[in-house]
Every structure is written in structure tokens, then in C-alpha cells.
Short mmCIF file of C-alpha atoms and ligand atoms in Angstrom, two decimals:
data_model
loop_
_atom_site.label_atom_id
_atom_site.label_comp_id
_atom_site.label_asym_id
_atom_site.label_seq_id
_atom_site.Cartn_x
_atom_site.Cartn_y
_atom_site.Cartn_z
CA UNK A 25 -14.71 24.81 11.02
CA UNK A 26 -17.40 22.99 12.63
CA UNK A 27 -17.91 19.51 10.88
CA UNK A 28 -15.60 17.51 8.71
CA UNK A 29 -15.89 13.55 7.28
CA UNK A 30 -13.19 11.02 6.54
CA UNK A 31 -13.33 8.59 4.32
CA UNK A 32 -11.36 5.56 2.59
CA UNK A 33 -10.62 5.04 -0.57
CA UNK A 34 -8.46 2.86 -3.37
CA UNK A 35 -6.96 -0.41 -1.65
CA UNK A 36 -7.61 -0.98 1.50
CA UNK A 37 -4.53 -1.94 3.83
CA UNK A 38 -4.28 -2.23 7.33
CA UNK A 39 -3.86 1.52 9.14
CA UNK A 40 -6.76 2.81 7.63
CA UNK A 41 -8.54 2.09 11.08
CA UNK A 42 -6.57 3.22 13.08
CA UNK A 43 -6.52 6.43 11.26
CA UNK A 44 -10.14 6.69 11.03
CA UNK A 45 -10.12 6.12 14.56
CA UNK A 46 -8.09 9.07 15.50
CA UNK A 47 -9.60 11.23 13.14
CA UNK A 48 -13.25 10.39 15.09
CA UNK A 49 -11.73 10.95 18.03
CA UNK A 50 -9.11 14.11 18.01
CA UNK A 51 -12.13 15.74 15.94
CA UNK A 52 -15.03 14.76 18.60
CA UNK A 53 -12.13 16.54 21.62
CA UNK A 54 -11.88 19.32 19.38
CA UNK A 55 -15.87 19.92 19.49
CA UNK A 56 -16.28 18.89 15.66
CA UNK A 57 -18.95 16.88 14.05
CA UNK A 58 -17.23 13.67 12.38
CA UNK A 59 -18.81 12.26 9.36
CA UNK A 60 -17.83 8.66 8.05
CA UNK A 61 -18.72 8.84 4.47
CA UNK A 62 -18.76 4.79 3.11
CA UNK A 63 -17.50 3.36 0.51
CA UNK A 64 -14.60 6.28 -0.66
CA UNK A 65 -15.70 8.36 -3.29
CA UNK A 66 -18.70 5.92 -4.10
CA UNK A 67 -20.56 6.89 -0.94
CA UNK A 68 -19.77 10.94 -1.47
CA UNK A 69 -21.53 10.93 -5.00
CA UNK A 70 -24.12 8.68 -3.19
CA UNK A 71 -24.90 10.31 -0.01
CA UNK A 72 -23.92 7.65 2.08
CA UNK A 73 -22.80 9.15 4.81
CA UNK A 74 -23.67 8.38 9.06
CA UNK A 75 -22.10 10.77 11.99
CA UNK A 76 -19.69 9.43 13.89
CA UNK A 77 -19.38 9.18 18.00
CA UNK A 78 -16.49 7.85 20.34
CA UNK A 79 -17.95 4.54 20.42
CA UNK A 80 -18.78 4.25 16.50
CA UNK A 81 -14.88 3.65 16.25
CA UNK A 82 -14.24 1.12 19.62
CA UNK A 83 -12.09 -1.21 18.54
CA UNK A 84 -11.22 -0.59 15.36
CA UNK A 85 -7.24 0.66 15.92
CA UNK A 86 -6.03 -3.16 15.23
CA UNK A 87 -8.16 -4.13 12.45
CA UNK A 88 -7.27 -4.52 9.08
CA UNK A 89 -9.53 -3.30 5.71
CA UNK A 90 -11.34 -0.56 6.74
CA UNK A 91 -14.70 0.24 8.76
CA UNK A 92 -15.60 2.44 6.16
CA UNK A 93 -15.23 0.29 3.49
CA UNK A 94 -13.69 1.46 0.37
CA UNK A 95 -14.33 1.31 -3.65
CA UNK A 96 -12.52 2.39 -6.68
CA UNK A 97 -15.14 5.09 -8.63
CA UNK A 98 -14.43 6.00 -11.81
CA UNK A 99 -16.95 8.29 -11.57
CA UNK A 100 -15.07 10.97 -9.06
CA UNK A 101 -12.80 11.67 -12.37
CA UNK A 102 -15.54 13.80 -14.27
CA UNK A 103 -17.09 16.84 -13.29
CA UNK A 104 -20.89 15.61 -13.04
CA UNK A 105 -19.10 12.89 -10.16
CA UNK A 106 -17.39 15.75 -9.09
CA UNK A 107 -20.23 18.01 -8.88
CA UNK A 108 -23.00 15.15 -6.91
CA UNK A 109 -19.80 14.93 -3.90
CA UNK A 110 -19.76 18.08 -3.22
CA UNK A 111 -23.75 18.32 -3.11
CA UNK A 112 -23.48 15.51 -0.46
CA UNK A 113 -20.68 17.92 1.45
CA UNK A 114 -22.72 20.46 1.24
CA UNK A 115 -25.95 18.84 2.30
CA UNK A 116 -24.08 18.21 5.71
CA UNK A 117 -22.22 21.18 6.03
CA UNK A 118 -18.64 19.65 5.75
CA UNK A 119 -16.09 22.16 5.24
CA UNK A 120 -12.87 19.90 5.78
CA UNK A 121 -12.48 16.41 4.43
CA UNK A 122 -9.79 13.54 6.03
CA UNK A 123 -9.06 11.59 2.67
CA UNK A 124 -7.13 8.18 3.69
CA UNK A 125 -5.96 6.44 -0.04
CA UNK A 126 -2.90 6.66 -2.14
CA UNK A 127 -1.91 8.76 -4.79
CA UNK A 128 -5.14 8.30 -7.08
CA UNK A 129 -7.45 9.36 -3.81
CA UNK A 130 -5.52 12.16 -3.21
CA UNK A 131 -6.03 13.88 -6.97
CA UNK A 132 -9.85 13.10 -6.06
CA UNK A 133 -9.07 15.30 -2.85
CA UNK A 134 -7.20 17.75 -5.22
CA UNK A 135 -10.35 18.82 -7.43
CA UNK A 136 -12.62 18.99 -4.48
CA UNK A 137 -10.55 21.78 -3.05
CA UNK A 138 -8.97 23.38 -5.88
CA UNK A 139 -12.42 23.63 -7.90
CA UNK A 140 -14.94 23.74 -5.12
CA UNK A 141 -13.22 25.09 -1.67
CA UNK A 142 -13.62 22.10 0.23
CA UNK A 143 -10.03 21.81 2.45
CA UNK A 144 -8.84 18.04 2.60
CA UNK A 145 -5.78 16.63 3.87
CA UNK A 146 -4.30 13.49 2.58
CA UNK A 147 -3.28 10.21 4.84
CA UNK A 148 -1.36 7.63 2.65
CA UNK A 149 -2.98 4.32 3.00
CA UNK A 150 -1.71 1.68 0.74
CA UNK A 151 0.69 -1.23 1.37
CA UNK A 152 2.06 -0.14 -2.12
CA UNK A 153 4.85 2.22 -0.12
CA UNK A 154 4.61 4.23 -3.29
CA UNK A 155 4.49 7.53 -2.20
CA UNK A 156 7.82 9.44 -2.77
CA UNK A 157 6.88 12.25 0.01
CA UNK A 158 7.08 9.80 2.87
CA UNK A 159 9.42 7.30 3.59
CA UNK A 160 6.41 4.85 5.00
CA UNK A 161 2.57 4.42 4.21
CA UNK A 162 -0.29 2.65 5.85
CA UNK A 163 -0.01 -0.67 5.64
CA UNK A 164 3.14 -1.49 4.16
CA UNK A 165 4.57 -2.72 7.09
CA UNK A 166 1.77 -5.24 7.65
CA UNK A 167 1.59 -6.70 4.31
CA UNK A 168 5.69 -7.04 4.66
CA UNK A 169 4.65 -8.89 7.64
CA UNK A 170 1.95 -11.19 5.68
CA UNK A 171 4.59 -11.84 3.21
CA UNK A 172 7.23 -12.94 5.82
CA UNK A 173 5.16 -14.96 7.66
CA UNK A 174 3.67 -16.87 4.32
CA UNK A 175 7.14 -17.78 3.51
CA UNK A 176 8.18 -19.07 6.69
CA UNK A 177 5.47 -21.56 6.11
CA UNK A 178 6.61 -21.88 2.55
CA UNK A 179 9.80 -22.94 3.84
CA UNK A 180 8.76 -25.93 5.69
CA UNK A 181 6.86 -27.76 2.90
CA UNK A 182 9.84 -26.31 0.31
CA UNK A 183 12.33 -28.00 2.35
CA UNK A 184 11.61 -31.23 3.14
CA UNK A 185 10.50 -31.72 -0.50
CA UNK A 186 14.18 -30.00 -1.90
CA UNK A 187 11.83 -27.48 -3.92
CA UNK A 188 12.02 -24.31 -4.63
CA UNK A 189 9.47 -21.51 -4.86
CA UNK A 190 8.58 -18.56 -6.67
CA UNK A 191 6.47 -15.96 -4.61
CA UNK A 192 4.33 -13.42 -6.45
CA UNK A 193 3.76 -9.94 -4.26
CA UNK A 194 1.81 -6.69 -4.32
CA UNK A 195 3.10 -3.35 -4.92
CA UNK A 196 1.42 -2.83 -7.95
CA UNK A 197 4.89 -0.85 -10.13
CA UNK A 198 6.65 -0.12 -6.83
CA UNK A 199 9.52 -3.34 -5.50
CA UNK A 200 9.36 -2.02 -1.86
CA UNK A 201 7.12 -4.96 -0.68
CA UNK A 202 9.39 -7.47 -2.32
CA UNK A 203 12.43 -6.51 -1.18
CA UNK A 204 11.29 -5.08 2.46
CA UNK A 205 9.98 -8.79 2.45
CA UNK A 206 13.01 -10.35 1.19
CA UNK A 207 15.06 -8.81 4.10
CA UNK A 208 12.97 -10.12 6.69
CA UNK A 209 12.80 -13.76 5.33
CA UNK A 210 15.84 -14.60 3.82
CA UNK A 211 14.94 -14.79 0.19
CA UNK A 212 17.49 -16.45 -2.06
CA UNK A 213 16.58 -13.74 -5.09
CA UNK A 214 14.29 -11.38 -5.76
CA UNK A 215 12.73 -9.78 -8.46
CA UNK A 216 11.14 -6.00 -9.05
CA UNK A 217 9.78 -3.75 -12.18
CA UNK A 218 12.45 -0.59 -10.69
CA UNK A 219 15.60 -3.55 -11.96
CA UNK A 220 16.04 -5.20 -15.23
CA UNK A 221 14.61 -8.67 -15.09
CA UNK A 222 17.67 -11.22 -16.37
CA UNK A 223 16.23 -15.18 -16.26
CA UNK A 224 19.75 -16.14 -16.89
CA UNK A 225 21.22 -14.89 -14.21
CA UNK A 226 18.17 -15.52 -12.24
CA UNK A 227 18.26 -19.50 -12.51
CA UNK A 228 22.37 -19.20 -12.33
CA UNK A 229 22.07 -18.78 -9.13
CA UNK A 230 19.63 -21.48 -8.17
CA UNK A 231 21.70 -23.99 -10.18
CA UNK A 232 24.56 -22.62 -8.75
CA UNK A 233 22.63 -22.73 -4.95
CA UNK A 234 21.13 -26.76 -5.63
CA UNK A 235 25.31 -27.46 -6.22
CA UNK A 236 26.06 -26.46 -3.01
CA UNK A 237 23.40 -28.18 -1.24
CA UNK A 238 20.85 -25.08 -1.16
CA UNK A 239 17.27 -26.70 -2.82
CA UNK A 240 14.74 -24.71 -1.37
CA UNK A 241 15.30 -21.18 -2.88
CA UNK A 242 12.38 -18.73 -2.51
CA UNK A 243 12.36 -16.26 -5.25
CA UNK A 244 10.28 -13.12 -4.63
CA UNK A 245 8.69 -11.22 -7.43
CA UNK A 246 6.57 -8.22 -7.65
CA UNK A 247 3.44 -8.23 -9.50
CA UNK A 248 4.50 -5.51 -11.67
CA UNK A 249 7.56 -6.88 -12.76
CA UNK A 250 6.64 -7.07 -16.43
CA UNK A 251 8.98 -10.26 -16.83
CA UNK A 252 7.95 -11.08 -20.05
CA UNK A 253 8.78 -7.41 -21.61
CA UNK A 254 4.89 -6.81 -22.60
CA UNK A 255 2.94 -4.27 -20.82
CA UNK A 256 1.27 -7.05 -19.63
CA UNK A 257 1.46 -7.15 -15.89
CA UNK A 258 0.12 -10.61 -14.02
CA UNK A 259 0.62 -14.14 -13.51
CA UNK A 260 4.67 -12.81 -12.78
CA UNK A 261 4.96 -16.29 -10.66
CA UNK A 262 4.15 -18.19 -13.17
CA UNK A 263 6.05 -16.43 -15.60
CA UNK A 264 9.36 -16.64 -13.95
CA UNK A 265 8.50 -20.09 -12.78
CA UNK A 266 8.07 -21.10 -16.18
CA UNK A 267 11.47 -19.15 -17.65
CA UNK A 268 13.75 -21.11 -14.47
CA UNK A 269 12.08 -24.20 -15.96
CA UNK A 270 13.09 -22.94 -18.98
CA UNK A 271 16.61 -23.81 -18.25
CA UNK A 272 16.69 -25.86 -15.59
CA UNK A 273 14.32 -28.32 -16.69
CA UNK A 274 15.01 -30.94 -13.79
CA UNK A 275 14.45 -28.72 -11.68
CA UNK A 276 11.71 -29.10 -8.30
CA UNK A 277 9.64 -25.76 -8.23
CA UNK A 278 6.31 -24.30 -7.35
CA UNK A 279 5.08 -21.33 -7.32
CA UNK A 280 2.35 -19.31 -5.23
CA UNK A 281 0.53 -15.83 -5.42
CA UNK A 282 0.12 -14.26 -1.71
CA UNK A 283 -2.26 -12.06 -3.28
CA UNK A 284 -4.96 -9.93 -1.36
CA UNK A 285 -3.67 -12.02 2.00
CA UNK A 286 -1.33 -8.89 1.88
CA UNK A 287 -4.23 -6.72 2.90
CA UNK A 288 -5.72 -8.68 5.67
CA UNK A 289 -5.41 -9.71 9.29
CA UNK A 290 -4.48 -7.26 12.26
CA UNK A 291 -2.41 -4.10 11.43
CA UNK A 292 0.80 -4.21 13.07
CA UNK A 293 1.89 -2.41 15.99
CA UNK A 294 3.88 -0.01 13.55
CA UNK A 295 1.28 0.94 11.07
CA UNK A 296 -1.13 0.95 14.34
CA UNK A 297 0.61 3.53 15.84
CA UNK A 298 1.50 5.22 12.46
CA UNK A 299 -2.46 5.76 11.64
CA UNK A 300 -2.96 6.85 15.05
CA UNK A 301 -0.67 9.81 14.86
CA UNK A 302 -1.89 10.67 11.44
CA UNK A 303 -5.14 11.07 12.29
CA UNK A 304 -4.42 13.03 14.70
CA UNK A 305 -1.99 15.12 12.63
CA UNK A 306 -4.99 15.46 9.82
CA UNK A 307 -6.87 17.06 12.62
CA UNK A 308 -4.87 18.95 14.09
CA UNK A 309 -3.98 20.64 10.25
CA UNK A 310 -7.93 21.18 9.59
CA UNK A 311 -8.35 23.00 13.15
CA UNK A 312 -5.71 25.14 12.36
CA UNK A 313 -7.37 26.10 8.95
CA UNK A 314 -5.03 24.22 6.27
CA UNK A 315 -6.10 22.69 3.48
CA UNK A 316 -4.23 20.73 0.47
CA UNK A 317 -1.92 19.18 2.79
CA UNK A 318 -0.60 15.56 3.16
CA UNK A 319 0.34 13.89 6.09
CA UNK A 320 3.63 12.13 5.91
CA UNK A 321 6.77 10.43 8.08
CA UNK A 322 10.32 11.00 7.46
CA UNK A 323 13.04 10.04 10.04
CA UNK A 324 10.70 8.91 12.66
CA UNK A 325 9.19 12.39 12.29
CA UNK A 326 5.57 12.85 11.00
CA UNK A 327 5.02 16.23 8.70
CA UNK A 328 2.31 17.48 6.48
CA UNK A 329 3.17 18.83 3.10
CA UNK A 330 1.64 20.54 0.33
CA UNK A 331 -0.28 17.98 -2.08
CA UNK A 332 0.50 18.38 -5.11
CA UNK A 333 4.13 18.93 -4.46
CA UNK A 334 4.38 15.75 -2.51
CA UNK A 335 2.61 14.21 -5.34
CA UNK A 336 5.33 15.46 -7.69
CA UNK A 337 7.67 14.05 -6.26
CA UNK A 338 9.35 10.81 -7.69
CA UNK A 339 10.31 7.44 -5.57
CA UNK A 340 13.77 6.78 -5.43
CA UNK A 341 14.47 2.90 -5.37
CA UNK A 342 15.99 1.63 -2.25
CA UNK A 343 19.59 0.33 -3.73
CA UNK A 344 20.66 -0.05 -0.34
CA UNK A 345 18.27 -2.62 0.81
CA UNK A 346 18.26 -4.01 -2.27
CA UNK A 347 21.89 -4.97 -2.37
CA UNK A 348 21.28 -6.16 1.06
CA UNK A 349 18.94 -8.70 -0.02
CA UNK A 350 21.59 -10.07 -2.60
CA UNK A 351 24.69 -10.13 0.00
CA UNK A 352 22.63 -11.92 2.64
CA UNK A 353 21.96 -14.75 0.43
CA UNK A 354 25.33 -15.90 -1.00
CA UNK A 355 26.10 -19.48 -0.86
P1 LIG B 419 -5.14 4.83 -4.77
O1 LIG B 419 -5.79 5.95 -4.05
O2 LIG B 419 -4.81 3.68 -3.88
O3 LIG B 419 -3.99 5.29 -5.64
P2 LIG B 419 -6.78 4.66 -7.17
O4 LIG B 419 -5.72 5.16 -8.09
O5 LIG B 419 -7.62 3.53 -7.64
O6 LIG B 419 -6.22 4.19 -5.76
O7 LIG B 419 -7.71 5.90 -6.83
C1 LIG B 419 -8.77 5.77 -5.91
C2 LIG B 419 -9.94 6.61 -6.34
O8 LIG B 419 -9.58 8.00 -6.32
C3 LIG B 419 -10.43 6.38 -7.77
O9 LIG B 419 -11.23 5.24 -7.89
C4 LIG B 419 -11.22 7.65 -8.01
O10 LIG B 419 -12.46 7.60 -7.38
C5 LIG B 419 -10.33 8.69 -7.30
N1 LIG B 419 -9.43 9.32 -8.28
C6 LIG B 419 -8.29 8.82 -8.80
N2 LIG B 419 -7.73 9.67 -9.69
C7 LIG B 419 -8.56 10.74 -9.75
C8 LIG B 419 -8.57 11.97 -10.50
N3 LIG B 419 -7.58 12.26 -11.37
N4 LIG B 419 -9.59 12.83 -10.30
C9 LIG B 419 -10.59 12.55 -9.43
N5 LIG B 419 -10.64 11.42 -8.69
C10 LIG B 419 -9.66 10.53 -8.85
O1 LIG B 420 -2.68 -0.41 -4.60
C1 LIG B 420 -2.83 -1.41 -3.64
C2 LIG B 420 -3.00 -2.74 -4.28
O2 LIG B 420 -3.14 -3.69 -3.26
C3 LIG B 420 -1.90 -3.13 -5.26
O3 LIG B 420 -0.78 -3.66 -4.58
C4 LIG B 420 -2.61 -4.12 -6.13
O4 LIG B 420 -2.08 -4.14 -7.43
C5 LIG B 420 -4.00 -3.58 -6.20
O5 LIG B 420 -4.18 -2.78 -5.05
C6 LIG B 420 -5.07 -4.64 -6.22
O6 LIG B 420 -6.29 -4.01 -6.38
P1 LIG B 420 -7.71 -4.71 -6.20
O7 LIG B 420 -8.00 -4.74 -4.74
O8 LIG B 420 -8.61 -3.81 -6.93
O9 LIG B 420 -7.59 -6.12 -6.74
#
């Protein structure tokens, strides 16, 4: 193999440079051409596409979003889509493709090589955490970070003014933002789609916090929660806000959507490192001829696996942190 690309593609969250960075460079020391191809899947049916050198990725390993930008492209799911990316892999002679996304960019990796040869290796990039294969994907760790941060300045206006709030987070229909976030800010209660959503119980325990003195109660809830039992996901903030009201009508409470914050600023150290080693990993399986593989960490250890039985696989909830969150909190 002589020339590969890497691109990004669904939501963007902080990693993705630093595994485009390794890619670049692990590739360049292994004598490869490195394309960037823009935009995800948009810029393969496109042809937008530039080579890569050392210094195109300088000072990208901290940065959040992604250098290559990234789109969602409904067009990659038929075969005429299908058929114009791998004209543009062809057209530049790139045998191996470095696919950085989450689930969805990975089955758009999965019909390039199954149905036209091209070998690609996945890198999970999402701050979702929804990948069962791997216990932690790009990003996550910095938008738990966002999310910690935003509610330790929550937490001064909340308190002076005895109020509390209710937080709405990312994760799309995966809790692990919420309650990875909970842990490392103290939330009084939090709320996820992978638990049954009880409003009763929910503003029990904020009544039951005000009596002993407890006012400014942050309540974390996922966007996916669903807590109004439509298929209707959105405005979950509100939502709850508006059930606590419900019964607790006296009661001071705002409530705020963090939002697509969760996807900016500087990667942290973690998901720095974690992109780094990736990238390198995603080489290091296309120089060695594999294809269909996904890059992944358990136990501190990073692995590649086969695709589509990674993809297979189904998340288990984390009880164990989850409970956490609840015993932490007891007043
Ligand atoms: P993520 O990769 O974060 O899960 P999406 O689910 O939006 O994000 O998928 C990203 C992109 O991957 C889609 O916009 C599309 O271009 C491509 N994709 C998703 N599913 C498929 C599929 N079944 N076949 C081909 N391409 C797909
Ligand atoms: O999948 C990543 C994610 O950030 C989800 O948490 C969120 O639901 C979605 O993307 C938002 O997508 P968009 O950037 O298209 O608004």
C-alpha cells in the first residue's frame, strides 16, 4: 500500500485532531502518501481532497472540531453516493482509508470495503461514548469536562439565588455523558433514556433536599431521555423543569441546555493522547495489510477489532457509576 486518506465524519468532538494528526504523521514515517479528504463523506463524493505533509497537521493535537471538517451526507447511503467515493479513491490511487466517526461513519466505511475493496479502519470519534466495543471514544472525556466545568459556574449563580437547575446534555440515546458528568460535579439527580424517568420521585428528592437546607440542586438530563413518553426527543430541560414545577410549584428553578459547548474548546489531555495512539494504531493495521478493523481501548489497552462485530455489539449501561451518582448525593 502506497497512499491512503483520512477523513472525519458525523459529530465532530475533540480527538479527531489529534488522530488525524497521527495518522499524517505515522503514515508520512512509513513512506505513504496521506490524503485529507474534507468534509467526511461530503468531500469523497465531491473530490475534495488535498495531500497532506508533516507541517499540514502542526498544531492541531489540542484542538477541538476537526481540521478536516466534517458533514452528515445522506448521500453515502445509496449506491450512486457510493459509487462517485470510490471514483474520487480511485482517481488518487487510495487503497486504505482512516475513517474517524461513530457508528453511522463506520457502516459508510463498511460498503466501501465490502462492495468495492477499499480497506478502512475505524477510529471512534464522538463524545456520545456509544460504542459498545470500547470502553472510551474520542471526545467523551472532553465534553464530560465541558459539562463539569459549566456547572461549577452554574453553581455560583444557583446558590446565592437558593435555585435550582436542570441541565440538558448530549449523548444523543446513550446516559454516559450525564452520569460521567454527574460524578465529577456533584449532581443532586440525574436523569438518562437507559432508566425509567419517575417525576415523582424526581422532585421528592428536591423537596426533600430544600427541607434540609439543600436549594441549589442541579439535575442532569440527557437529551434523549424521552421524558415525556413520546418519541419525541428535545427540549428534555424544559420538560423536566416544567414536570418539578409541576409539583413543586413554589419552587426557584431554571434550566439551561449546554448544547454544542460539549464539542468545543481544547481536547483534553486524555482524549489527546487517546487520538494520538489511535492514529497510530490505524496505521500501523493498514501497513500490515488489514482492513475492516476498528480501533478501540479496553483496560488501558488499545486493540483493533473486526467491524462489524464490534458494531454488533450492544452497550451495557454503567449501573455502577450510576448508583454512585445517587449515593454521593444523599442529604
Ligand atoms: P456517526 O458517525 O457519528 O454515528 P451519523 O450516524 O450521522 O454519525 O453517520 C455519519 C455519516 O456516515 C452519514 O451522514 C453518512 O454519510 C454515513 N453513513 C451512515 N450510515 C450509513 C450507511 N448505512 N451506509 C453508508 N453510509 C452511512
Ligand atoms: O453524535 C454526537 C452528537 O453530538 C450527539 O450528542 C447530538 O445529539 C448530535 O451529535 C448533534 O448533532 P448536530 O451537530 O448535527 O446538531
Amino acid at each position: 500500500m502506497k497512499k491512503i486518506g483520512v477523513l472525519t465524519s458525523g459529530g465532530d468532538s475533540q480527538g479527531m485532531n489529534a488522530a488525524v494528526y497521527a495518522t499524517v504523521r505515522c503514515a508520512l514515517s512509513h513512506g505513504l502518501t496521506v490524503y485529507g479528504i474534507h468534509d467526511g463523506y461530503r468531500g469523497l463524493i465531491d473530490g475534495i481532497v488535498e495531500e497532506l505533509s508533516a507541517k499540514s497537521v502542526e498544531g492541531i493535537v489540542n484542538r477541538g472540531g476537526t481540521v478536516l471538517g466534517t458533514a452528515r451526507c445522506s448521500e453515502m447511503k445509496t449506491p450512486e453516493g457510493q459509487q462517485k467515493a470510490v471514483d474520487t479513491l480511485k482517481k488518487y490511487g487510495i487503497e486504505g482509508l482512516v475513517v474517524i466517526g461513530g457508528d453511522g461513519s463506520f457502516q459508510g466505511a463498511k460498503v466501501l470495503s465490502t462492495n468495492y475493496g477499499i480497506k478502512v479502519i475505524g477510529i471512534p470519534g464522538t463524545i456520545d461514548n456509544d460504542l459498545a466495543y470500547t470502553d472510551y471514544t474520542l471526545g467523551f472525556d472532553s465534553a464530560v469536562a465541558v459539562v463539569a466545568n459549566n456547572v461549577t459556574q452554574l453553581r455560583d449563580t444557583m446558590s446565592c439565588n437558593k435555585r435550582s437547575c436542570v441541565v440538558e446534555v448530549m449523548g444523543r440515546d446513550c446516559g454516559d455523558i450525564a452520569i460521567f458528568a454527574a460524578l465529577a460535579c456533584g449532581a443532586e439527580a440525574v436523569c438518562v433514556p437507559e432508566k425509567n424517568y419517575d417525576a415523582d420521585a424526581l422532585a421528592e428528592t428536591i423537596r426533600h433536599n430544600e427541607s434540609v437546607g439543600k436549594f441549589d440542586n442541579i439535575i442532569l438530563v440527557s437529551e434523549g431521555l424521552r421524558s415525556d413518553g413520546t418519541l419525541d426527543k428535545g427540549h428534555e430541560a424544559e420538560k423536566v423543569m416544567n414536570d418539578i414545577l409541576k409539583r413543586l410549584p413554589e419552587i426557584n428553578i431554571r434550566s439551561v441546555v449546554i448544547g454544542h459547548l460539549q464539542r468545543g474548546g481544547d481536547a483534553t489531555v486524555f482524549d489527546r493522547k487517546l487520538g494520538v495512539i489511535m492514529g497510530a494504531h490505524a496505521v500501523k493495521c493498514l501497513t500490515e495489510g488489514k482492513t475492516d478493523r476498528v480501533i478501540g481501548i479496553k483496560n488501558d489497552v488499545v486493540f483493533d477489532e473486526d467491524m462489524l462485530e464490534a458494531l454488533a455489539k450492544k452497550k451495557t449501561f454503567n449501573e455502577q457509576v450510576y448508583n454512585l451518582t445517587k449515593s454521593l448525593v444523599k442529604y
